[in-house]
mmCIF file of C-alpha atoms in Angstrom:
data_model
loop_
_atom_site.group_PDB
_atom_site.id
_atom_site.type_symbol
_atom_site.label_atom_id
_atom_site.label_comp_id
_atom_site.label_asym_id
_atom_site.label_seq_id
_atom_site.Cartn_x
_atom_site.Cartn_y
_atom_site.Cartn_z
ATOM 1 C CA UNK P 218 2.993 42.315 31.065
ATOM 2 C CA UNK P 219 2.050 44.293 34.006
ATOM 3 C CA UNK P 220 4.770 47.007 34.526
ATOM 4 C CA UNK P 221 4.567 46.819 38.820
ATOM 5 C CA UNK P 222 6.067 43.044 38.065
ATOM 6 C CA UNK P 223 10.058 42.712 38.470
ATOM 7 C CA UNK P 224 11.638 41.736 35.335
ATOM 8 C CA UNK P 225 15.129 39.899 36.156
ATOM 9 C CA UNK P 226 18.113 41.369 34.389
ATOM 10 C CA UNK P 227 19.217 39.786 30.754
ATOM 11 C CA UNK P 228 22.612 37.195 31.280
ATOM 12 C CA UNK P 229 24.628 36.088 28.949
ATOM 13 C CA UNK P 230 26.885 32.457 28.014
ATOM 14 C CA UNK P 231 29.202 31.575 25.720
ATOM 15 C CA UNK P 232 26.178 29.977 23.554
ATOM 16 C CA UNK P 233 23.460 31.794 24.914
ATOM 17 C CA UNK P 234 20.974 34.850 25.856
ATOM 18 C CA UNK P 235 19.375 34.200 29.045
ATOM 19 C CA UNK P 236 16.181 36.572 28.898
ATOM 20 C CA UNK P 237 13.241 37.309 30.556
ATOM 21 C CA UNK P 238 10.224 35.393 28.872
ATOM 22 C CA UNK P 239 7.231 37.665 27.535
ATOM 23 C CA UNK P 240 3.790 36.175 26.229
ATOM 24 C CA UNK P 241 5.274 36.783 22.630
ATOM 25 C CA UNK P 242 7.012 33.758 23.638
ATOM 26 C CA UNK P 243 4.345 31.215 23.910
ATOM 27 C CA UNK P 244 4.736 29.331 20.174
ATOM 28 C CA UNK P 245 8.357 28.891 20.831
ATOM 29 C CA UNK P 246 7.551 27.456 24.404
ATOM 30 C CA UNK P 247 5.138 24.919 23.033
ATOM 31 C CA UNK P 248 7.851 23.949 20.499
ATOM 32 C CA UNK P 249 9.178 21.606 24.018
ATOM 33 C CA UNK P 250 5.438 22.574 26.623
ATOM 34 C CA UNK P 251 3.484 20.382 23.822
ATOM 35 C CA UNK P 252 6.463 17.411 22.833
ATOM 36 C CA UNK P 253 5.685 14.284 24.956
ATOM 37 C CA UNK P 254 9.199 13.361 25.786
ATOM 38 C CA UNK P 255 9.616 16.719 26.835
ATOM 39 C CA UNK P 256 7.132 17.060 28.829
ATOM 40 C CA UNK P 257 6.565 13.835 30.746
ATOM 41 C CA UNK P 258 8.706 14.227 33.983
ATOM 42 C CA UNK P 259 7.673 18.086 34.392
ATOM 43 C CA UNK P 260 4.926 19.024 36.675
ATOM 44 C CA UNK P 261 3.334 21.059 34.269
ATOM 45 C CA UNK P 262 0.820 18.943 31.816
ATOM 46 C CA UNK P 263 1.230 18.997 28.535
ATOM 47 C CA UNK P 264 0.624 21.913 26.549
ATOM 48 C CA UNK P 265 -2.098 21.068 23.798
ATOM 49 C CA UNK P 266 -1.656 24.307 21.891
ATOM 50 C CA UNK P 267 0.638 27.633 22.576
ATOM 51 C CA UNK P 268 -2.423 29.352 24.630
ATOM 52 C CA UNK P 269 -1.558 26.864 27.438
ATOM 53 C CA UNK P 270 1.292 28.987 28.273
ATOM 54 C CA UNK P 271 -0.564 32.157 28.669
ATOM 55 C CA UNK P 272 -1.249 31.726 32.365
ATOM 56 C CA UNK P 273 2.376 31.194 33.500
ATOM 57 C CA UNK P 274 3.853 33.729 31.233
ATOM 58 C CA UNK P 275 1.487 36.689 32.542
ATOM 59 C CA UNK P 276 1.845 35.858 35.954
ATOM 60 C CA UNK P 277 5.605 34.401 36.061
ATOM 61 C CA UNK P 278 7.387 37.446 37.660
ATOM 62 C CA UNK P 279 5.074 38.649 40.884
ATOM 63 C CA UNK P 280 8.023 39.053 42.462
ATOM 64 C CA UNK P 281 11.651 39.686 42.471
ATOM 65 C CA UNK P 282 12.903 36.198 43.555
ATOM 66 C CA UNK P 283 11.625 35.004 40.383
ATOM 67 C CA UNK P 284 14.585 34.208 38.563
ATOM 68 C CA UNK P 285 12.997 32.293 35.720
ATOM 69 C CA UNK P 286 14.922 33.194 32.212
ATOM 70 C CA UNK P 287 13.904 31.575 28.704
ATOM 71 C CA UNK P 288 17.428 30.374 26.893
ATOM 72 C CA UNK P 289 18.108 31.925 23.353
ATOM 73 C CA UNK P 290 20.554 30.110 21.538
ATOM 74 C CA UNK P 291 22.978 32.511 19.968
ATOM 75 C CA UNK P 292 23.825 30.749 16.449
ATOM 76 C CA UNK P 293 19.778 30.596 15.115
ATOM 77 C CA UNK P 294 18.631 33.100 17.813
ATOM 78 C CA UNK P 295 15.741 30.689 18.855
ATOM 79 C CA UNK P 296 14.067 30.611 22.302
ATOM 80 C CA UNK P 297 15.093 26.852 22.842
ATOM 81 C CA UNK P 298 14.695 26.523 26.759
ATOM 82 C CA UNK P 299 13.644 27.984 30.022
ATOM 83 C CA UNK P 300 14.525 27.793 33.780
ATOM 84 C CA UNK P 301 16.075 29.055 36.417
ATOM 85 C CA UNK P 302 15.576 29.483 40.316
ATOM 86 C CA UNK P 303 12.508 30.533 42.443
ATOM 87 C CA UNK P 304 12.540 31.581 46.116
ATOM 88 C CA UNK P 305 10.555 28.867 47.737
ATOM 89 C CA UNK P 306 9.380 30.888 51.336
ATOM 90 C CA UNK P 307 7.879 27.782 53.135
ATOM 91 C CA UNK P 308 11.511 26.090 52.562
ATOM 92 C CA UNK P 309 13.509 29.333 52.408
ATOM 93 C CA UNK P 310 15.693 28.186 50.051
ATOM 94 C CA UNK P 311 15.556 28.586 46.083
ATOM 95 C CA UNK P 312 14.005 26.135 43.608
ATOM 96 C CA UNK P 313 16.215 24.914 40.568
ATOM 97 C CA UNK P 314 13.826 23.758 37.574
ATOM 98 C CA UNK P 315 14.644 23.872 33.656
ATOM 99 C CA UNK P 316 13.247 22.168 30.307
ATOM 100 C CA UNK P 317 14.600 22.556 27.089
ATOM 101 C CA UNK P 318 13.745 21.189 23.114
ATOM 102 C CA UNK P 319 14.378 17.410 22.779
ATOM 103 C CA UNK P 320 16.585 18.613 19.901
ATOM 104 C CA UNK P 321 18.609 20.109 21.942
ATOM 105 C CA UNK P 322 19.514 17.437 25.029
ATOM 106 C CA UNK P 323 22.605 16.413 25.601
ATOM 107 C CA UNK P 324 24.813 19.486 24.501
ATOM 108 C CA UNK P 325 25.006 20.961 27.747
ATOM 109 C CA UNK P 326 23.153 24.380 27.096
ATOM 110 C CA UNK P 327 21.040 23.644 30.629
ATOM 111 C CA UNK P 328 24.141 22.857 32.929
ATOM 112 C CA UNK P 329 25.658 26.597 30.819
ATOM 113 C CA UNK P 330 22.455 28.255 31.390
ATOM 114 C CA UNK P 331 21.953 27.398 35.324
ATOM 115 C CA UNK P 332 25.498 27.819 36.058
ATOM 116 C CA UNK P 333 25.215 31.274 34.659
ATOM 117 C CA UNK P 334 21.722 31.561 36.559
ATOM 118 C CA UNK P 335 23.367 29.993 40.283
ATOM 119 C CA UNK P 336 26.111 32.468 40.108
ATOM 120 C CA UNK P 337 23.654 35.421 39.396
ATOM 121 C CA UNK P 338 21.953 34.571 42.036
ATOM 122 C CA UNK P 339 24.625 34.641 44.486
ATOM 123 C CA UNK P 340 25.994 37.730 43.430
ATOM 124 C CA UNK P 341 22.721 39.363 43.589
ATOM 125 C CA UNK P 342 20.699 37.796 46.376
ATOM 126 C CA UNK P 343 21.479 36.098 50.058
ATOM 127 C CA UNK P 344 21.169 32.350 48.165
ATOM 128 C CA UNK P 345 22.238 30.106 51.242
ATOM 129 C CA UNK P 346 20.678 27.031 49.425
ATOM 130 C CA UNK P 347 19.380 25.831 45.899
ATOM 131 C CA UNK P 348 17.273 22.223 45.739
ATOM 132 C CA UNK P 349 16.308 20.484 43.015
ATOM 133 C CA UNK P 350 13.997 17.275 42.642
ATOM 134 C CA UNK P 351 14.470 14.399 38.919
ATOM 135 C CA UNK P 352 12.248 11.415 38.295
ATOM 136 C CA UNK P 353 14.268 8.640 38.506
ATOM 137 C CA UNK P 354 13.274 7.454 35.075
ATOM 138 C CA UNK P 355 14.963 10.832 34.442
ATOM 139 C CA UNK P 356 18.887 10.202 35.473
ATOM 140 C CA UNK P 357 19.855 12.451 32.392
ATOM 141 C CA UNK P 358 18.140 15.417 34.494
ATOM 142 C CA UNK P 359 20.019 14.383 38.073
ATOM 143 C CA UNK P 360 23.289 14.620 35.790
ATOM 144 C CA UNK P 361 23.210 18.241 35.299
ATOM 145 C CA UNK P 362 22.323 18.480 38.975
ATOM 146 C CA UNK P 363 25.269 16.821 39.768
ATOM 147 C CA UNK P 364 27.278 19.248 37.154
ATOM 148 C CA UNK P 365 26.216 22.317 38.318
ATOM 149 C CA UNK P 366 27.829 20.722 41.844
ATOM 150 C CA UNK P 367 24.546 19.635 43.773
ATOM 151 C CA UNK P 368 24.627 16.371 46.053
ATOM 152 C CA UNK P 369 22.053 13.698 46.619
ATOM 153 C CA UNK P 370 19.760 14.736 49.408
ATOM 154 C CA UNK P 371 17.332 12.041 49.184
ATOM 155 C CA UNK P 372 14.621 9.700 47.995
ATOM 156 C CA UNK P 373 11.085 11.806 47.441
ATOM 157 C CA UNK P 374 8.288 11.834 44.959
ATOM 158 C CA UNK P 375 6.280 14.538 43.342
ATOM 159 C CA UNK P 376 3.149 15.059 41.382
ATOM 160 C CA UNK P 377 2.148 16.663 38.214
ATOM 161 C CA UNK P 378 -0.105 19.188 39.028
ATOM 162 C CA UNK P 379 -2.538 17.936 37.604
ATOM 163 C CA UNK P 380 -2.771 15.123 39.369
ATOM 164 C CA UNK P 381 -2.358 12.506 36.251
ATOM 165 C CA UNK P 382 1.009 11.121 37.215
ATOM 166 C CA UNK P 383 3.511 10.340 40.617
ATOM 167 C CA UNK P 384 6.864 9.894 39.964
ATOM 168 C CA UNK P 385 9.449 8.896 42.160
ATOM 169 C CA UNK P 386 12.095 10.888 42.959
ATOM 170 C CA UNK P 387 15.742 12.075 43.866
ATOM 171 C CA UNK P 388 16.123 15.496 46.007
ATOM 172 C CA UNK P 389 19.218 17.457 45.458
ATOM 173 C CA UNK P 390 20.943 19.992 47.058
ATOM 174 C CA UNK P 391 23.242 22.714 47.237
ATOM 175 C CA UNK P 392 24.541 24.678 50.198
ATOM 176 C CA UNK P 393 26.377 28.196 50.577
ATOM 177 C CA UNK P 394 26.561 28.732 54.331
#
């Protein structure tokens, strides 16, 4: 990694280590970047092999409103997740987006780590608003949303970015003014 780039600082749960990610991370990354279920409602395609994550992770902090941590679960000490809020400058508000291992859904670990992330944020940066967009077919995702304290905004629809696949959509929102 390029030493100019801003590294965000390392936070810490109850369960977890919320870390900056480094290219050493890529084989744990595909571990959920190359499952199917995983993967289909992310914008990213899916990962065919752990080089596919090479271009994010060396150019994932170019700047200091990248708040993007990979989660480290504390009992095995496993990268099992990542996430966390970008600065979106067209919008001016912050981006919420997370993935984690299939094995681990439904034990709360992303609602922990984003909570941990939002309040970071706030202590550390002028965060007046956080958005966040779920496929439909993907209620489990609006459900964390709605934990961490975000409301329905409204009805969109995004694309992966590689074109393959529309999904429609659900916009939520969070506001600090």
């Amino acid at each position: 990694m390029n030493e100019n780039k801003f590294i965000p600082q390392v936070l810490e749960t109850e369960r977890l280590i919320l870390r900056p990610l480094t290219i050493n991370d890529k084989d744990a990354i595909f571990k959920w970047a190359g499952d199917p279920e995983v993967a289909k409602y992310m914008r990213y395609p899916l990962y065919r092999s752990p080089d596919d994550a090479t271009y994010w992770l060396t150019h994932i902090y170019e700047t200091e409103k990248t708040l993007d941590y990979g989660f480290v679960f504390k009992v095995t000490g496993e990268l099992i997740g990542s996430g966390g809020l970008i600065f979106d400058t067209e919008e001016n508000n912050w981006t919420l987006g997370y993935n984690i291992r299939r094995d681990m859904w439904g034990k709360g670990i992303v609602t922990e780590a984003c909570r941990k992330i939002i309040e970071h944020a706030r202590n550390n940066y002028d965060v007046k608003k956080i958005v966040a967009v779920f496929a439909v077919d993907n209620p489990k995702s609006g459900h964390v949303m709605e934990k961490l304290g975000m409301k329905f905004h409204c009805d969109c629809e995004y694309t992966k970015w590689d074109s393959s696949e529309s999904f429609k959509a659900k916009k939520y929102e969070i506001s600090f003014e």
